Each structure stands twice: as C-alpha cells, then as structure tokens.
Amino acid sequence: MPHRYRVLALLFVLSMVTYLDRVCIAVAGPEIVRDLHLSATQWGWVVGIFALSYAIFEIPSGALGDRIGPRKVLTRIVLWWSAFTSLTGLVSGFYVLLATRFAFGAGEAGAYPNSSASISRWFPLAERGRAHGAVWMASRLGGALTPLLVVPIVAVFGWRTAFYLFGLLGVAWAMVWYWWY
C-alpha cells in the first residue's frame, strides 16, 4: 500500500474520532443534564461554547500547522482534545463543564486545516479531491456511529465512562500518528 493511502487511513480515523467526540455530548446530554441539574439555557451554553472556541482557534491552529507541520500540530490537537474529552467525565457542575467544553473546542480547532495540509503534501493534485471527500465522509460516519457506541456505554457504565473511553481512543490515535507520520 502506498504511503499516501496510509496517511489517508489515519486521517480517515482522525475524522471519525473528531465527530465521535463532538457528538458524544449530544447523545449523553440527557444524562448529563439530569446528573448536573442543568437548565435548558445552561445546556445551550455548554453545546454552543464548543463552536465559539473552535471558531476562534481554527485559523491560529491552522497557521501553526503551516509553520511547524501537521505531524506535531495534529498530535497536539488530538492529545489536547482527548484530555478535555476525558476531563468532561470528571466535571461536577455547569461552570466547570462550560470551561471544559471551551477548552475542548479550542484544542480540536485546526484538525481539518492540518489534515488538508497532510493531504496536499502526500497526494498529487488530481487525487486531492477524493482524499478530502474520504476525510469528510469519515466525519459523517463518526457522527452516525456515535449513538450506536455511546448509548450502550451510557446504559451500562454511565455517561462519564463514554468520555473517558473516547479520550483514550484519541490518545491511541495520536501515538500512532506521531510514531508513523
């Protein structure tokens, strides 16, 4: 298998994991709201704060990848967001959850610009569209698979465990990426 397809396979898994981690909060949401006694307004802030921080840090994280390369930056991104995914399972109240979700969004920002940088380095121009399409397809696949994974985990082990497990999944990906890329 050519190296560029191995890069694509890793980026495919990365894209799935980004959406597993993003959608996990929505699937586990009813349990989180109940456990932490959150109002509808507070829950709206929890869900929205991710998008705000993600938007704020998207360009700086992409620029950092241009400067030091996608290997280091994607490793940092995935380790950061994995830490805050796992820390979501430790929260005890609204403000801690809000801060954790803000940090999660800030950490995940730049994943797609740096994936694009990897694709542009490894794929000839004529193949980049298909490579990007595969990465975007993986994100939607990750979002679709999330309920199938989270619902049984939450039912058996509780909502906090889902965040711990997904955080570990990201750490495993980051180790493989840094070692191989």
PDB file of N, CA, C and O in Angstrom, residues 30-88:
ATOM      1  N   PRO A  30     -28.903  14.126  27.740  1.00  0.00           N
ATOM      2  CA  PRO A  30     -29.976  13.986  28.737  1.00  0.00           C
ATOM      3  C   PRO A  30     -29.479  13.488  30.098  1.00  0.00           C
ATOM      4  O   PRO A  30     -29.931  13.961  31.141  1.00  0.00           O
ATOM      5  N   GLU A  31     -28.522  12.569  30.084  1.00  0.00           N
ATOM      6  CA  GLU A  31     -27.965  12.067  31.346  1.00  0.00           C
ATOM      7  C   GLU A  31     -27.130  13.143  32.045  1.00  0.00           C
ATOM      8  O   GLU A  31     -27.168  13.272  33.275  1.00  0.00           O
ATOM      9  N   ILE A  32     -26.372  13.901  31.264  1.00  0.00           N
ATOM     10  CA  ILE A  32     -25.547  14.970  31.842  1.00  0.00           C
ATOM     11  C   ILE A  32     -26.436  16.032  32.467  1.00  0.00           C
ATOM     12  O   ILE A  32     -26.199  16.477  33.598  1.00  0.00           O
ATOM     13  N   VAL A  33     -27.455  16.464  31.727  1.00  0.00           N
ATOM     14  CA  VAL A  33     -28.386  17.485  32.230  1.00  0.00           C
ATOM     15  C   VAL A  33     -29.026  17.023  33.532  1.00  0.00           C
ATOM     16  O   VAL A  33     -29.109  17.782  34.508  1.00  0.00           O
ATOM     17  N   ARG A  34     -29.460  15.800  33.557  1.00  0.00           N
ATOM     18  CA  ARG A  34     -30.105  15.244  34.756  1.00  0.00           C
ATOM     19  C   ARG A  34     -29.117  15.156  35.923  1.00  0.00           C
ATOM     20  O   ARG A  34     -29.407  15.565  37.042  1.00  0.00           O
ATOM     21  N   ASP A  35     -27.921  14.640  35.655  1.00  0.00           N
ATOM     22  CA  ASP A  35     -26.931  14.436  36.710  1.00  0.00           C
ATOM     23  C   ASP A  35     -26.420  15.758  37.288  1.00  0.00           C
ATOM     24  O   ASP A  35     -26.216  15.878  38.497  1.00  0.00           O
ATOM     25  N   LEU A  36     -26.190  16.732  36.421  1.00  0.00           N
ATOM     26  CA  LEU A  36     -25.623  18.015  36.867  1.00  0.00           C
ATOM     27  C   LEU A  36     -26.690  19.074  37.146  1.00  0.00           C
ATOM     28  O   LEU A  36     -26.348  20.213  37.472  1.00  0.00           O
ATOM     29  N   HIS A  37     -27.957  18.716  36.971  1.00  0.00           N
ATOM     30  CA  HIS A  37     -29.081  19.618  37.236  1.00  0.00           C
ATOM     31  C   HIS A  37     -28.964  20.914  36.425  1.00  0.00           C
ATOM     32  O   HIS A  37     -29.042  22.019  36.967  1.00  0.00           O
ATOM     33  N   LEU A  38     -28.778  20.765  35.123  1.00  0.00           N
ATOM     34  CA  LEU A  38     -28.622  21.913  34.242  1.00  0.00           C
ATOM     35  C   LEU A  38     -29.972  22.349  33.687  1.00  0.00           C
ATOM     36  O   LEU A  38     -30.827  21.515  33.385  1.00  0.00           O
ATOM     37  N   SER A  39     -30.116  23.646  33.510  1.00  0.00           N
ATOM     38  CA  SER A  39     -31.310  24.173  32.857  1.00  0.00           C
ATOM     39  C   SER A  39     -31.124  24.086  31.347  1.00  0.00           C
ATOM     40  O   SER A  39     -30.008  23.848  30.850  1.00  0.00           O
ATOM     41  N   ALA A  40     -32.196  24.317  30.614  1.00  0.00           N
ATOM     42  CA  ALA A  40     -32.109  24.314  29.146  1.00  0.00           C
ATOM     43  C   ALA A  40     -31.165  25.408  28.662  1.00  0.00           C
ATOM     44  O   ALA A  40     -30.402  25.205  27.708  1.00  0.00           O
ATOM     45  N   THR A  41     -31.179  26.547  29.307  1.00  0.00           N
ATOM     46  CA  THR A  41     -30.286  27.641  28.933  1.00  0.00           C
ATOM     47  C   THR A  41     -28.828  27.263  29.187  1.00  0.00           C
ATOM     48  O   THR A  41     -27.957  27.499  28.336  1.00  0.00           O
ATOM     49  N   GLN A  42     -28.559  26.678  30.327  1.00  0.00           N
ATOM     50  CA  GLN A  42     -27.192  26.251  30.626  1.00  0.00           C
ATOM     51  C   GLN A  42     -26.723  25.211  29.614  1.00  0.00           C
ATOM     52  O   GLN A  42     -25.585  25.271  29.142  1.00  0.00           O
ATOM     53  N   TRP A  43     -27.586  24.269  29.281  1.00  0.00           N
ATOM     54  CA  TRP A  43     -27.213  23.249  28.307  1.00  0.00           C
ATOM     55  C   TRP A  43     -26.920  23.887  26.950  1.00  0.00           C
ATOM     56  O   TRP A  43     -25.986  23.487  26.249  1.00  0.00           O
ATOM     57  N   GLY A  44     -27.699  24.881  26.584  1.00  0.00           N
ATOM     58  CA  GLY A  44     -27.432  25.600  25.333  1.00  0.00           C
ATOM     59  C   GLY A  44     -26.050  26.234  25.319  1.00  0.00           C
ATOM     60  O   GLY A  44     -25.341  26.189  24.312  1.00  0.00           O
ATOM     61  N   TRP A  45     -25.646  26.801  26.448  1.00  0.00           N
ATOM     62  CA  TRP A  45     -24.303  27.370  26.547  1.00  0.00           C
ATOM     63  C   TRP A  45     -23.231  26.286  26.449  1.00  0.00           C
ATOM     64  O   TRP A  45     -22.202  26.477  25.797  1.00  0.00           O
ATOM     65  N   VAL A  46     -23.469  25.161  27.080  1.00  0.00           N
ATOM     66  CA  VAL A  46     -22.498  24.052  27.038  1.00  0.00           C
ATOM     67  C   VAL A  46     -22.284  23.593  25.605  1.00  0.00           C
ATOM     68  O   VAL A  46     -21.146  23.391  25.159  1.00  0.00           O
ATOM     69  N   VAL A  47     -23.362  23.448  24.871  1.00  0.00           N
ATOM     70  CA  VAL A  47     -23.262  22.976  23.486  1.00  0.00           C
ATOM     71  C   VAL A  47     -22.669  24.070  22.592  1.00  0.00           C
ATOM     72  O   VAL A  47     -21.846  23.797  21.720  1.00  0.00           O
ATOM     73  N   GLY A  48     -23.047  25.319  22.814  1.00  0.00           N
ATOM     74  CA  GLY A  48     -22.598  26.417  21.958  1.00  0.00           C
ATOM     75  C   GLY A  48     -21.179  26.873  22.180  1.00  0.00           C
ATOM     76  O   GLY A  48     -20.518  27.344  21.260  1.00  0.00           O
ATOM     77  N   ILE A  49     -20.677  26.724  23.406  1.00  0.00           N
ATOM     78  CA  ILE A  49     -19.342  27.233  23.720  1.00  0.00           C
ATOM     79  C   ILE A  49     -18.260  26.511  22.925  1.00  0.00           C
ATOM     80  O   ILE A  49     -17.236  27.099  22.579  1.00  0.00           O
ATOM     81  N   PHE A  50     -18.502  25.236  22.611  1.00  0.00           N
ATOM     82  CA  PHE A  50     -17.557  24.487  21.778  1.00  0.00           C
ATOM     83  C   PHE A  50     -17.390  25.177  20.426  1.00  0.00           C
ATOM     84  O   PHE A  50     -16.269  25.402  19.968  1.00  0.00           O
ATOM     85  N   ALA A  51     -18.512  25.503  19.781  1.00  0.00           N
ATOM     86  CA  ALA A  51     -18.457  26.117  18.448  1.00  0.00           C
ATOM     87  C   ALA A  51     -17.749  27.465  18.489  1.00  0.00           C
ATOM     88  O   ALA A  51     -16.992  27.807  17.576  1.00  0.00           O
ATOM     89  N   LEU A  52     -17.984  28.228  19.535  1.00  0.00           N
ATOM     90  CA  LEU A  52     -17.331  29.529  19.668  1.00  0.00           C
ATOM     91  C   LEU A  52     -15.811  29.373  19.767  1.00  0.00           C
ATOM     92  O   LEU A  52     -15.060  30.010  19.019  1.00  0.00           O
ATOM     93  N   SER A  53     -15.351  28.524  20.659  1.00  0.00           N
ATOM     94  CA  SER A  53     -13.901  28.372  20.817  1.00  0.00           C
ATOM     95  C   SER A  53     -13.273  27.721  19.590  1.00  0.00           C
ATOM     96  O   SER A  53     -12.163  28.076  19.186  1.00  0.00           O
ATOM     97  N   TYR A  54     -13.982  26.789  18.994  1.00  0.00           N
ATOM     98  CA  TYR A  54     -13.486  26.147  17.772  1.00  0.00           C
ATOM     99  C   TYR A  54     -13.273  27.196  16.686  1.00  0.00           C
ATOM    100  O   TYR A  54     -12.241  27.210  16.013  1.00  0.00           O
ATOM    101  N   ALA A  55     -14.236  28.090  16.533  1.00  0.00           N
ATOM    102  CA  ALA A  55     -14.132  29.140  15.515  1.00  0.00           C
ATOM    103  C   ALA A  55     -12.987  30.102  15.817  1.00  0.00           C
ATOM    104  O   ALA A  55     -12.236  30.495  14.920  1.00  0.00           O
ATOM    105  N   ILE A  56     -12.829  30.474  17.067  1.00  0.00           N
ATOM    106  CA  ILE A  56     -11.773  31.420  17.447  1.00  0.00           C
ATOM    107  C   ILE A  56     -10.382  30.854  17.156  1.00  0.00           C
ATOM    108  O   ILE A  56      -9.493  31.563  16.688  1.00  0.00           O
ATOM    109  N   PHE A  57     -10.191  29.569  17.413  1.00  0.00           N
ATOM    110  CA  PHE A  57      -8.847  28.982  17.330  1.00  0.00           C
ATOM    111  C   PHE A  57      -8.570  28.228  16.033  1.00  0.00           C
ATOM    112  O   PHE A  57      -7.461  27.727  15.851  1.00  0.00           O
ATOM    113  N   GLU A  58      -9.527  28.163  15.116  1.00  0.00           N
ATOM    114  CA  GLU A  58      -9.337  27.420  13.870  1.00  0.00           C
ATOM    115  C   GLU A  58      -8.178  27.979  13.039  1.00  0.00           C
ATOM    116  O   GLU A  58      -7.294  27.233  12.603  1.00  0.00           O
ATOM    117  N   ILE A  59      -8.165  29.271  12.802  1.00  0.00           N
ATOM    118  CA  ILE A  59      -7.119  29.871  11.967  1.00  0.00           C
ATOM    119  C   ILE A  59      -5.758  29.839  12.666  1.00  0.00           C
ATOM    120  O   ILE A  59      -4.763  29.436  12.044  1.00  0.00           O
ATOM    121  N   PRO A  60      -5.659  30.212  13.945  1.00  0.00           N
ATOM    122  CA  PRO A  60      -4.329  30.101  14.585  1.00  0.00           C
ATOM    123  C   PRO A  60      -3.773  28.672  14.586  1.00  0.00           C
ATOM    124  O   PRO A  60      -2.572  28.479  14.371  1.00  0.00           O
ATOM    125  N   SER A  61      -4.619  27.688  14.792  1.00  0.00           N
ATOM    126  CA  SER A  61      -4.136  26.295  14.784  1.00  0.00           C
ATOM    127  C   SER A  61      -3.737  25.852  13.387  1.00  0.00           C
ATOM    128  O   SER A  61      -2.779  25.092  13.231  1.00  0.00           O
ATOM    129  N   GLY A  62      -4.466  26.305  12.387  1.00  0.00           N
ATOM    130  CA  GLY A  62      -4.078  26.012  11.010  1.00  0.00           C
ATOM    131  C   GLY A  62      -2.747  26.672  10.658  1.00  0.00           C
ATOM    132  O   GLY A  62      -1.881  26.060  10.025  1.00  0.00           O
ATOM    133  N   ALA A  63      -2.580  27.926  11.093  1.00  0.00           N
ATOM    134  CA  ALA A  63      -1.325  28.646  10.828  1.00  0.00           C
ATOM    135  C   ALA A  63      -0.147  27.983  11.540  1.00  0.00           C
ATOM    136  O   ALA A  63       0.957  27.914  10.990  1.00  0.00           O
ATOM    137  N   LEU A  64      -0.392  27.479  12.740  1.00  0.00           N
ATOM    138  CA  LEU A  64       0.672  26.773  13.458  1.00  0.00           C
ATOM    139  C   LEU A  64       1.113  25.542  12.673  1.00  0.00           C
ATOM    140  O   LEU A  64       2.314  25.244  12.584  1.00  0.00           O
ATOM    141  N   GLY A  65       0.156  24.837  12.083  1.00  0.00           N
ATOM    142  CA  GLY A  65       0.497  23.681  11.248  1.00  0.00           C
ATOM    143  C   GLY A  65       1.325  24.071  10.043  1.00  0.00           C
ATOM    144  O   GLY A  65       2.231  23.342   9.635  1.00  0.00           O
ATOM    145  N   ASP A  66       1.017  25.241   9.452  1.00  0.00           N
ATOM    146  CA  ASP A  66       1.814  25.720   8.324  1.00  0.00           C
ATOM    147  C   ASP A  66       3.253  25.996   8.753  1.00  0.00           C
ATOM    148  O   ASP A  66       4.177  25.818   7.978  1.00  0.00           O
ATOM    149  N   ARG A  67       3.410  26.424   9.986  1.00  0.00           N
ATOM    150  CA  ARG A  67       4.742  26.777  10.470  1.00  0.00           C
ATOM    151  C   ARG A  67       5.553  25.580  10.940  1.00  0.00           C
ATOM    152  O   ARG A  67       6.733  25.457  10.626  1.00  0.00           O
ATOM    153  N   ILE A  68       4.938  24.666  11.713  1.00  0.00           N
ATOM    154  CA  ILE A  68       5.739  23.570  12.288  1.00  0.00           C
ATOM    155  C   ILE A  68       5.350  22.191  11.765  1.00  0.00           C
ATOM    156  O   ILE A  68       5.964  21.201  12.129  1.00  0.00           O
ATOM    157  N   GLY A  69       4.309  22.121  10.932  1.00  0.00           N
ATOM    158  CA  GLY A  69       3.959  20.864  10.284  1.00  0.00           C
ATOM    159  C   GLY A  69       2.804  20.135  10.937  1.00  0.00           C
ATOM    160  O   GLY A  69       2.590  20.232  12.150  1.00  0.00           O
ATOM    161  N   PRO A  70       2.067  19.384  10.118  1.00  0.00           N
ATOM    162  CA  PRO A  70       0.887  18.684  10.620  1.00  0.00           C
ATOM    163  C   PRO A  70       1.188  17.522  11.568  1.00  0.00           C
ATOM    164  O   PRO A  70       0.337  17.152  12.366  1.00  0.00           O
ATOM    165  N   ARG A  71       2.380  16.977  11.504  1.00  0.00           N
ATOM    166  CA  ARG A  71       2.695  15.873  12.434  1.00  0.00           C
ATOM    167  C   ARG A  71       2.606  16.356  13.872  1.00  0.00           C
ATOM    168  O   ARG A  71       1.906  15.771  14.708  1.00  0.00           O
ATOM    169  N   LYS A  72       3.331  17.415  14.177  1.00  0.00           N
ATOM    170  CA  LYS A  72       3.344  17.936  15.542  1.00  0.00           C
ATOM    171  C   LYS A  72       2.000  18.551  15.927  1.00  0.00           C
ATOM    172  O   LYS A  72       1.517  18.352  17.042  1.00  0.00           O
ATOM    173  N   VAL A  73       1.425  19.302  15.007  1.00  0.00           N
ATOM    174  CA  VAL A  73       0.198  20.016  15.360  1.00  0.00           C
ATOM    175  C   VAL A  73      -0.980  19.059  15.519  1.00  0.00           C
ATOM    176  O   VAL A  73      -1.758  19.190  16.461  1.00  0.00           O
ATOM    177  N   LEU A  74      -1.129  18.087  14.630  1.00  0.00           N
ATOM    178  CA  LEU A  74      -2.230  17.132  14.803  1.00  0.00           C
ATOM    179  C   LEU A  74      -2.030  16.287  16.063  1.00  0.00           C
ATOM    180  O   LEU A  74      -3.006  15.965  16.745  1.00  0.00           O
ATOM    181  N   THR A  75      -0.795  15.971  16.383  1.00  0.00           N
ATOM    182  CA  THR A  75      -0.548  15.252  17.632  1.00  0.00           C
ATOM    183  C   THR A  75      -0.986  16.109  18.815  1.00  0.00           C
ATOM    184  O   THR A  75      -1.694  15.635  19.710  1.00  0.00           O
ATOM    185  N   ARG A  76      -0.605  17.385  18.821  1.00  0.00           N
ATOM    186  CA  ARG A  76      -1.001  18.303  19.897  1.00  0.00           C
ATOM    187  C   ARG A  76      -2.513  18.451  19.958  1.00  0.00           C
ATOM    188  O   ARG A  76      -3.110  18.380  21.022  1.00  0.00           O
ATOM    189  N   ILE A  77      -3.135  18.631  18.804  1.00  0.00           N
ATOM    190  CA  ILE A  77      -4.582  18.809  18.754  1.00  0.00           C
ATOM    191  C   ILE A  77      -5.294  17.604  19.357  1.00  0.00           C
ATOM    192  O   ILE A  77      -6.175  17.749  20.206  1.00  0.00           O
ATOM    193  N   VAL A  78      -4.926  16.426  18.932  1.00  0.00           N
ATOM    194  CA  VAL A  78      -5.636  15.224  19.382  1.00  0.00           C
ATOM    195  C   VAL A  78      -5.360  14.952  20.857  1.00  0.00           C
ATOM    196  O   VAL A  78      -6.275  14.573  21.605  1.00  0.00           O
ATOM    197  N   LEU A  79      -4.140  15.166  21.314  1.00  0.00           N
ATOM    198  CA  LEU A  79      -3.858  14.975  22.740  1.00  0.00           C
ATOM    199  C   LEU A  79      -4.624  15.987  23.589  1.00  0.00           C
ATOM    200  O   LEU A  79      -5.178  15.645  24.642  1.00  0.00           O
ATOM    201  N   TRP A  80      -4.680  17.241  23.128  1.00  0.00           N
ATOM    202  CA  TRP A  80      -5.406  18.289  23.848  1.00  0.00           C
ATOM    203  C   TRP A  80      -6.885  17.936  23.932  1.00  0.00           C
ATOM    204  O   TRP A  80      -7.468  17.927  25.005  1.00  0.00           O
ATOM    205  N   TRP A  81      -7.492  17.660  22.761  1.00  0.00           N
ATOM    206  CA  TRP A  81      -8.934  17.425  22.813  1.00  0.00           C
ATOM    207  C   TRP A  81      -9.245  16.118  23.529  1.00  0.00           C
ATOM    208  O   TRP A  81     -10.280  16.007  24.179  1.00  0.00           O
ATOM    209  N   SER A  82      -8.356  15.142  23.452  1.00  0.00           N
ATOM    210  CA  SER A  82      -8.574  13.886  24.179  1.00  0.00           C
ATOM    211  C   SER A  82      -8.534  14.115  25.685  1.00  0.00           C
ATOM    212  O   SER A  82      -9.321  13.522  26.432  1.00  0.00           O
ATOM    213  N   ALA A  83      -7.627  14.969  26.124  1.00  0.00           N
ATOM    214  CA  ALA A  83      -7.562  15.303  27.551  1.00  0.00           C
ATOM    215  C   ALA A  83      -8.868  15.941  28.002  1.00  0.00           C
ATOM    216  O   ALA A  83      -9.434  15.561  29.040  1.00  0.00           O
ATOM    217  N   PHE A  84      -9.376  16.886  27.215  1.00  0.00           N
ATOM    218  CA  PHE A  84     -10.598  17.571  27.623  1.00  0.00           C
ATOM    219  C   PHE A  84     -11.848  16.732  27.376  1.00  0.00           C
ATOM    220  O   PHE A  84     -12.862  16.933  28.039  1.00  0.00           O
ATOM    221  N   THR A  85     -11.766  15.787  26.465  1.00  0.00           N
ATOM    222  CA  THR A  85     -12.859  14.817  26.337  1.00  0.00           C
ATOM    223  C   THR A  85     -12.925  13.992  27.620  1.00  0.00           C
ATOM    224  O   THR A  85     -13.992  13.839  28.219  1.00  0.00           O
ATOM    225  N   SER A  86     -11.787  13.468  28.047  1.00  0.00           N
ATOM    226  CA  SER A  86     -11.760  12.691  29.283  1.00  0.00           C
ATOM    227  C   SER A  86     -12.137  13.534  30.494  1.00  0.00           C
ATOM    228  O   SER A  86     -12.872  13.069  31.374  1.00  0.00           O
ATOM    229  N   LEU A  87     -11.655  14.770  30.546  1.00  0.00           N
ATOM    230  CA  LEU A  87     -11.985  15.646  31.673  1.00  0.00           C
ATOM    231  C   LEU A  87     -13.477  15.968  31.735  1.00  0.00           C
ATOM    232  O   LEU A  87     -13.998  16.265  32.816  1.00  0.00           O
ATOM    233  N   THR A  88     -14.160  15.887  30.605  1.00  0.00           N
ATOM    234  CA  THR A  88     -15.609  16.086  30.615  1.00  0.00           C
ATOM    235  C   THR A  88     -16.263  15.076  31.556  1.00  0.00           C
ATOM    236  O   THR A  88     -17.239  15.396  32.237  1.00  0.00           O
TER     237      THR A  88
END
